[in-house]
């Protein structure tokens, strides 16, 4: 019988397209665990990228910032998000979604934590700018990873539900700030000549989910689609078997897929120039301008 996923070509070797293999892996506990983790990663993204909306006004007194300086502090993470998004897209496509997510989570959380020790507004601006560059890949990489681990029939609803967490997380950010910011404690740190107080504590609280999600992600597999695109069919099959085993843990049925068909042959990794430069040339230039403008106005 012809394979409907591959233009009617028969495959006597038992190999099937990736989407068919992912569908056979099922929908269950693994999907729930991965979706939950990606939801927490999105919360992490919001905490680090948008935490300045709360940190800037609450730190104004201690750092003695003017209105202009506060505006610069609020704008720095937005610029970092714009600059870092393309870079992380390239790294995710060439180095792996999971691996780059781990780097992004750990780096963003560490730098955001260090920002809590800022001795002046310039240090806070620089560190939050760098943290936002590392955090800029969290949303796109996590959603790509999730979409490549969920069967096509359930993919839209899962992505929709996880995306909605983005809106909820902004409220959660405020909920955490409400009990912490009013705290009146102030501990002097002579080595830095600063006072550790509530807004610095809040920055650390906003950084904690980065480390927790990174630890959880460490024990979960890479996207099987990415692994297959790198030419490692056996490893991709092993990941799919793991997904099937967790999704169907109450069943003794084995995963009935012997091989995978790659949609395209493995190619050499494109350079960053080859991936990024076309975004700033016709016909993609207009779309780059539109999406950048929408993101700026959204902020």
mmCIF file with all atom_site columns, C-alpha atoms in Angstrom, residues 49-151:
data_model
loop_
_atom_site.group_PDB
_atom_site.id
_atom_site.type_symbol
_atom_site.label_atom_id
_atom_site.label_alt_id
_atom_site.label_comp_id
_atom_site.label_asym_id
_atom_site.label_entity_id
_atom_site.label_seq_id
_atom_site.pdbx_PDB_ins_code
_atom_site.Cartn_x
_atom_site.Cartn_y
_atom_site.Cartn_z
_atom_site.occupancy
_atom_site.B_iso_or_equiv
_atom_site.pdbx_formal_charge
_atom_site.auth_seq_id
_atom_site.auth_comp_id
_atom_site.auth_asym_id
_atom_site.auth_atom_id
_atom_site.pdbx_PDB_model_num
ATOM 1   C CA . UNK A 1 49  ? 12.547 39.178 30.350 1.00 0.00 ? 49  UNK A CA 1
ATOM 2   C CA . UNK A 1 50  ? 9.812  41.265 31.968 1.00 0.00 ? 50  UNK A CA 1
ATOM 3   C CA . UNK A 1 51  ? 10.897 41.343 35.599 1.00 0.00 ? 51  UNK A CA 1
ATOM 4   C CA . UNK A 1 52  ? 12.351 44.799 35.007 1.00 0.00 ? 52  UNK A CA 1
ATOM 5   C CA . UNK A 1 53  ? 8.811  46.232 34.929 1.00 0.00 ? 53  UNK A CA 1
ATOM 6   C CA . UNK A 1 54  ? 8.707  45.608 38.685 1.00 0.00 ? 54  UNK A CA 1
ATOM 7   C CA . UNK A 1 55  ? 12.408 45.854 39.530 1.00 0.00 ? 55  UNK A CA 1
ATOM 8   C CA . UNK A 1 56  ? 12.997 49.268 37.921 1.00 0.00 ? 56  UNK A CA 1
ATOM 9   C CA . UNK A 1 57  ? 10.504 51.296 39.991 1.00 0.00 ? 57  UNK A CA 1
ATOM 10  C CA . UNK A 1 58  ? 11.209 49.445 43.248 1.00 0.00 ? 58  UNK A CA 1
ATOM 11  C CA . UNK A 1 59  ? 14.985 49.943 42.921 1.00 0.00 ? 59  UNK A CA 1
ATOM 12  C CA . UNK A 1 60  ? 14.717 53.625 41.964 1.00 0.00 ? 60  UNK A CA 1
ATOM 13  C CA . UNK A 1 61  ? 15.174 54.948 45.484 1.00 0.00 ? 61  UNK A CA 1
ATOM 14  C CA . UNK A 1 62  ? 18.308 52.952 46.335 1.00 0.00 ? 62  UNK A CA 1
ATOM 15  C CA . UNK A 1 63  ? 19.955 53.346 42.917 1.00 0.00 ? 63  UNK A CA 1
ATOM 16  C CA . UNK A 1 64  ? 18.860 57.002 42.685 1.00 0.00 ? 64  UNK A CA 1
ATOM 17  C CA . UNK A 1 65  ? 17.736 56.650 39.074 1.00 0.00 ? 65  UNK A CA 1
ATOM 18  C CA . UNK A 1 66  ? 16.187 59.472 37.096 1.00 0.00 ? 66  UNK A CA 1
ATOM 19  C CA . UNK A 1 67  ? 13.155 59.029 34.853 1.00 0.00 ? 67  UNK A CA 1
ATOM 20  C CA . UNK A 1 68  ? 15.427 58.774 31.821 1.00 0.00 ? 68  UNK A CA 1
ATOM 21  C CA . UNK A 1 69  ? 17.608 56.143 33.478 1.00 0.00 ? 69  UNK A CA 1
ATOM 22  C CA . UNK A 1 70  ? 14.524 54.155 34.483 1.00 0.00 ? 70  UNK A CA 1
ATOM 23  C CA . UNK A 1 71  ? 13.375 54.256 30.878 1.00 0.00 ? 71  UNK A CA 1
ATOM 24  C CA . UNK A 1 72  ? 16.737 52.907 29.745 1.00 0.00 ? 72  UNK A CA 1
ATOM 25  C CA . UNK A 1 73  ? 16.548 50.136 32.347 1.00 0.00 ? 73  UNK A CA 1
ATOM 26  C CA . UNK A 1 74  ? 13.098 49.148 31.110 1.00 0.00 ? 74  UNK A CA 1
ATOM 27  C CA . UNK A 1 75  ? 14.153 49.247 27.439 1.00 0.00 ? 75  UNK A CA 1
ATOM 28  C CA . UNK A 1 76  ? 17.351 47.205 27.807 1.00 0.00 ? 76  UNK A CA 1
ATOM 29  C CA . UNK A 1 77  ? 15.630 43.788 28.134 1.00 0.00 ? 77  UNK A CA 1
ATOM 30  C CA . UNK A 1 78  ? 13.424 44.553 25.109 1.00 0.00 ? 78  UNK A CA 1
ATOM 31  C CA . UNK A 1 79  ? 16.484 45.291 22.983 1.00 0.00 ? 79  UNK A CA 1
ATOM 32  C CA . UNK A 1 80  ? 18.132 42.137 24.303 1.00 0.00 ? 80  UNK A CA 1
ATOM 33  C CA . UNK A 1 81  ? 15.109 40.068 23.257 1.00 0.00 ? 81  UNK A CA 1
ATOM 34  C CA . UNK A 1 82  ? 15.217 41.497 19.730 1.00 0.00 ? 82  UNK A CA 1
ATOM 35  C CA . UNK A 1 83  ? 18.944 40.940 19.304 1.00 0.00 ? 83  UNK A CA 1
ATOM 36  C CA . UNK A 1 84  ? 19.060 37.458 20.802 1.00 0.00 ? 84  UNK A CA 1
ATOM 37  C CA . UNK A 1 85  ? 16.064 35.869 19.095 1.00 0.00 ? 85  UNK A CA 1
ATOM 38  C CA . UNK A 1 86  ? 17.746 35.286 15.727 1.00 0.00 ? 86  UNK A CA 1
ATOM 39  C CA . UNK A 1 87  ? 20.925 33.963 17.342 1.00 0.00 ? 87  UNK A CA 1
ATOM 40  C CA . UNK A 1 88  ? 19.093 31.348 19.404 1.00 0.00 ? 88  UNK A CA 1
ATOM 41  C CA . UNK A 1 89  ? 17.044 30.295 16.403 1.00 0.00 ? 89  UNK A CA 1
ATOM 42  C CA . UNK A 1 90  ? 20.263 29.522 14.558 1.00 0.00 ? 90  UNK A CA 1
ATOM 43  C CA . UNK A 1 91  ? 21.810 27.723 17.527 1.00 0.00 ? 91  UNK A CA 1
ATOM 44  C CA . UNK A 1 92  ? 18.672 25.652 18.076 1.00 0.00 ? 92  UNK A CA 1
ATOM 45  C CA . UNK A 1 93  ? 18.636 24.550 14.438 1.00 0.00 ? 93  UNK A CA 1
ATOM 46  C CA . UNK A 1 94  ? 22.308 23.597 14.402 1.00 0.00 ? 94  UNK A CA 1
ATOM 47  C CA . UNK A 1 95  ? 23.178 22.550 17.972 1.00 0.00 ? 95  UNK A CA 1
ATOM 48  C CA . UNK A 1 96  ? 19.913 21.091 19.219 1.00 0.00 ? 96  UNK A CA 1
ATOM 49  C CA . UNK A 1 97  ? 16.810 22.455 20.915 1.00 0.00 ? 97  UNK A CA 1
ATOM 50  C CA . UNK A 1 98  ? 17.315 20.795 24.296 1.00 0.00 ? 98  UNK A CA 1
ATOM 51  C CA . UNK A 1 99  ? 21.033 21.543 24.512 1.00 0.00 ? 99  UNK A CA 1
ATOM 52  C CA . UNK A 1 100 ? 20.563 25.227 23.720 1.00 0.00 ? 100 UNK A CA 1
ATOM 53  C CA . UNK A 1 101 ? 17.616 25.444 26.098 1.00 0.00 ? 101 UNK A CA 1
ATOM 54  C CA . UNK A 1 102 ? 19.853 24.181 28.904 1.00 0.00 ? 102 UNK A CA 1
ATOM 55  C CA . UNK A 1 103 ? 22.499 26.790 28.070 1.00 0.00 ? 103 UNK A CA 1
ATOM 56  C CA . UNK A 1 104 ? 19.880 29.529 27.817 1.00 0.00 ? 104 UNK A CA 1
ATOM 57  C CA . UNK A 1 105 ? 18.217 28.609 31.125 1.00 0.00 ? 105 UNK A CA 1
ATOM 58  C CA . UNK A 1 106 ? 21.411 28.318 33.136 1.00 0.00 ? 106 UNK A CA 1
ATOM 59  C CA . UNK A 1 107 ? 23.044 31.441 31.700 1.00 0.00 ? 107 UNK A CA 1
ATOM 60  C CA . UNK A 1 108 ? 19.929 33.616 31.973 1.00 0.00 ? 108 UNK A CA 1
ATOM 61  C CA . UNK A 1 109 ? 19.251 32.509 35.539 1.00 0.00 ? 109 UNK A CA 1
ATOM 62  C CA . UNK A 1 110 ? 22.851 33.002 36.642 1.00 0.00 ? 110 UNK A CA 1
ATOM 63  C CA . UNK A 1 111 ? 23.223 36.470 35.133 1.00 0.00 ? 111 UNK A CA 1
ATOM 64  C CA . UNK A 1 112 ? 19.832 37.611 36.417 1.00 0.00 ? 112 UNK A CA 1
ATOM 65  C CA . UNK A 1 113 ? 20.866 36.449 39.895 1.00 0.00 ? 113 UNK A CA 1
ATOM 66  C CA . UNK A 1 114 ? 24.117 38.403 39.620 1.00 0.00 ? 114 UNK A CA 1
ATOM 67  C CA . UNK A 1 115 ? 22.095 41.469 38.637 1.00 0.00 ? 115 UNK A CA 1
ATOM 68  C CA . UNK A 1 116 ? 20.614 41.407 42.141 1.00 0.00 ? 116 UNK A CA 1
ATOM 69  C CA . UNK A 1 117 ? 24.074 42.473 43.381 1.00 0.00 ? 117 UNK A CA 1
ATOM 70  C CA . UNK A 1 118 ? 24.181 45.567 41.173 1.00 0.00 ? 118 UNK A CA 1
ATOM 71  C CA . UNK A 1 119 ? 25.974 48.468 42.842 1.00 0.00 ? 119 UNK A CA 1
ATOM 72  C CA . UNK A 1 120 ? 24.504 51.074 40.475 1.00 0.00 ? 120 UNK A CA 1
ATOM 73  C CA . UNK A 1 121 ? 21.959 51.419 37.696 1.00 0.00 ? 121 UNK A CA 1
ATOM 74  C CA . UNK A 1 122 ? 24.513 50.932 34.902 1.00 0.00 ? 122 UNK A CA 1
ATOM 75  C CA . UNK A 1 123 ? 25.527 47.523 36.269 1.00 0.00 ? 123 UNK A CA 1
ATOM 76  C CA . UNK A 1 124 ? 21.852 46.576 36.559 1.00 0.00 ? 124 UNK A CA 1
ATOM 77  C CA . UNK A 1 125 ? 21.202 47.706 32.979 1.00 0.00 ? 125 UNK A CA 1
ATOM 78  C CA . UNK A 1 126 ? 24.141 45.762 31.525 1.00 0.00 ? 126 UNK A CA 1
ATOM 79  C CA . UNK A 1 127 ? 23.415 42.539 33.420 1.00 0.00 ? 127 UNK A CA 1
ATOM 80  C CA . UNK A 1 128 ? 19.685 42.572 32.664 1.00 0.00 ? 128 UNK A CA 1
ATOM 81  C CA . UNK A 1 129 ? 20.467 43.285 29.009 1.00 0.00 ? 129 UNK A CA 1
ATOM 82  C CA . UNK A 1 130 ? 22.788 40.257 28.861 1.00 0.00 ? 130 UNK A CA 1
ATOM 83  C CA . UNK A 1 131 ? 20.298 38.099 30.781 1.00 0.00 ? 131 UNK A CA 1
ATOM 84  C CA . UNK A 1 132 ? 17.538 38.989 28.306 1.00 0.00 ? 132 UNK A CA 1
ATOM 85  C CA . UNK A 1 133 ? 19.765 38.018 25.373 1.00 0.00 ? 133 UNK A CA 1
ATOM 86  C CA . UNK A 1 134 ? 20.199 34.558 26.900 1.00 0.00 ? 134 UNK A CA 1
ATOM 87  C CA . UNK A 1 135 ? 16.499 34.361 27.815 1.00 0.00 ? 135 UNK A CA 1
ATOM 88  C CA . UNK A 1 136 ? 15.355 35.413 24.329 1.00 0.00 ? 136 UNK A CA 1
ATOM 89  C CA . UNK A 1 137 ? 15.665 31.857 23.060 1.00 0.00 ? 137 UNK A CA 1
ATOM 90  C CA . UNK A 1 138 ? 13.558 30.254 25.781 1.00 0.00 ? 138 UNK A CA 1
ATOM 91  C CA . UNK A 1 139 ? 10.155 30.773 24.212 1.00 0.00 ? 139 UNK A CA 1
ATOM 92  C CA . UNK A 1 140 ? 10.919 29.814 20.607 1.00 0.00 ? 140 UNK A CA 1
ATOM 93  C CA . UNK A 1 141 ? 13.211 26.899 21.469 1.00 0.00 ? 141 UNK A CA 1
ATOM 94  C CA . UNK A 1 142 ? 10.815 25.420 24.042 1.00 0.00 ? 142 UNK A CA 1
ATOM 95  C CA . UNK A 1 143 ? 7.781  25.666 21.765 1.00 0.00 ? 143 UNK A CA 1
ATOM 96  C CA . UNK A 1 144 ? 9.728  24.090 18.885 1.00 0.00 ? 144 UNK A CA 1
ATOM 97  C CA . UNK A 1 145 ? 10.901 21.271 21.135 1.00 0.00 ? 145 UNK A CA 1
ATOM 98  C CA . UNK A 1 146 ? 7.364  20.638 22.375 1.00 0.00 ? 146 UNK A CA 1
ATOM 99  C CA . UNK A 1 147 ? 5.855  20.644 18.874 1.00 0.00 ? 147 UNK A CA 1
ATOM 100 C CA . UNK A 1 148 ? 8.375  18.017 17.770 1.00 0.00 ? 148 UNK A CA 1
ATOM 101 C CA . UNK A 1 149 ? 7.399  15.683 20.623 1.00 0.00 ? 149 UNK A CA 1
ATOM 102 C CA . UNK A 1 150 ? 3.598  15.840 20.289 1.00 0.00 ? 150 UNK A CA 1
ATOM 103 C CA . UNK A 1 151 ? 1.591  13.935 17.618 1.00 0.00 ? 151 UNK A CA 1
#
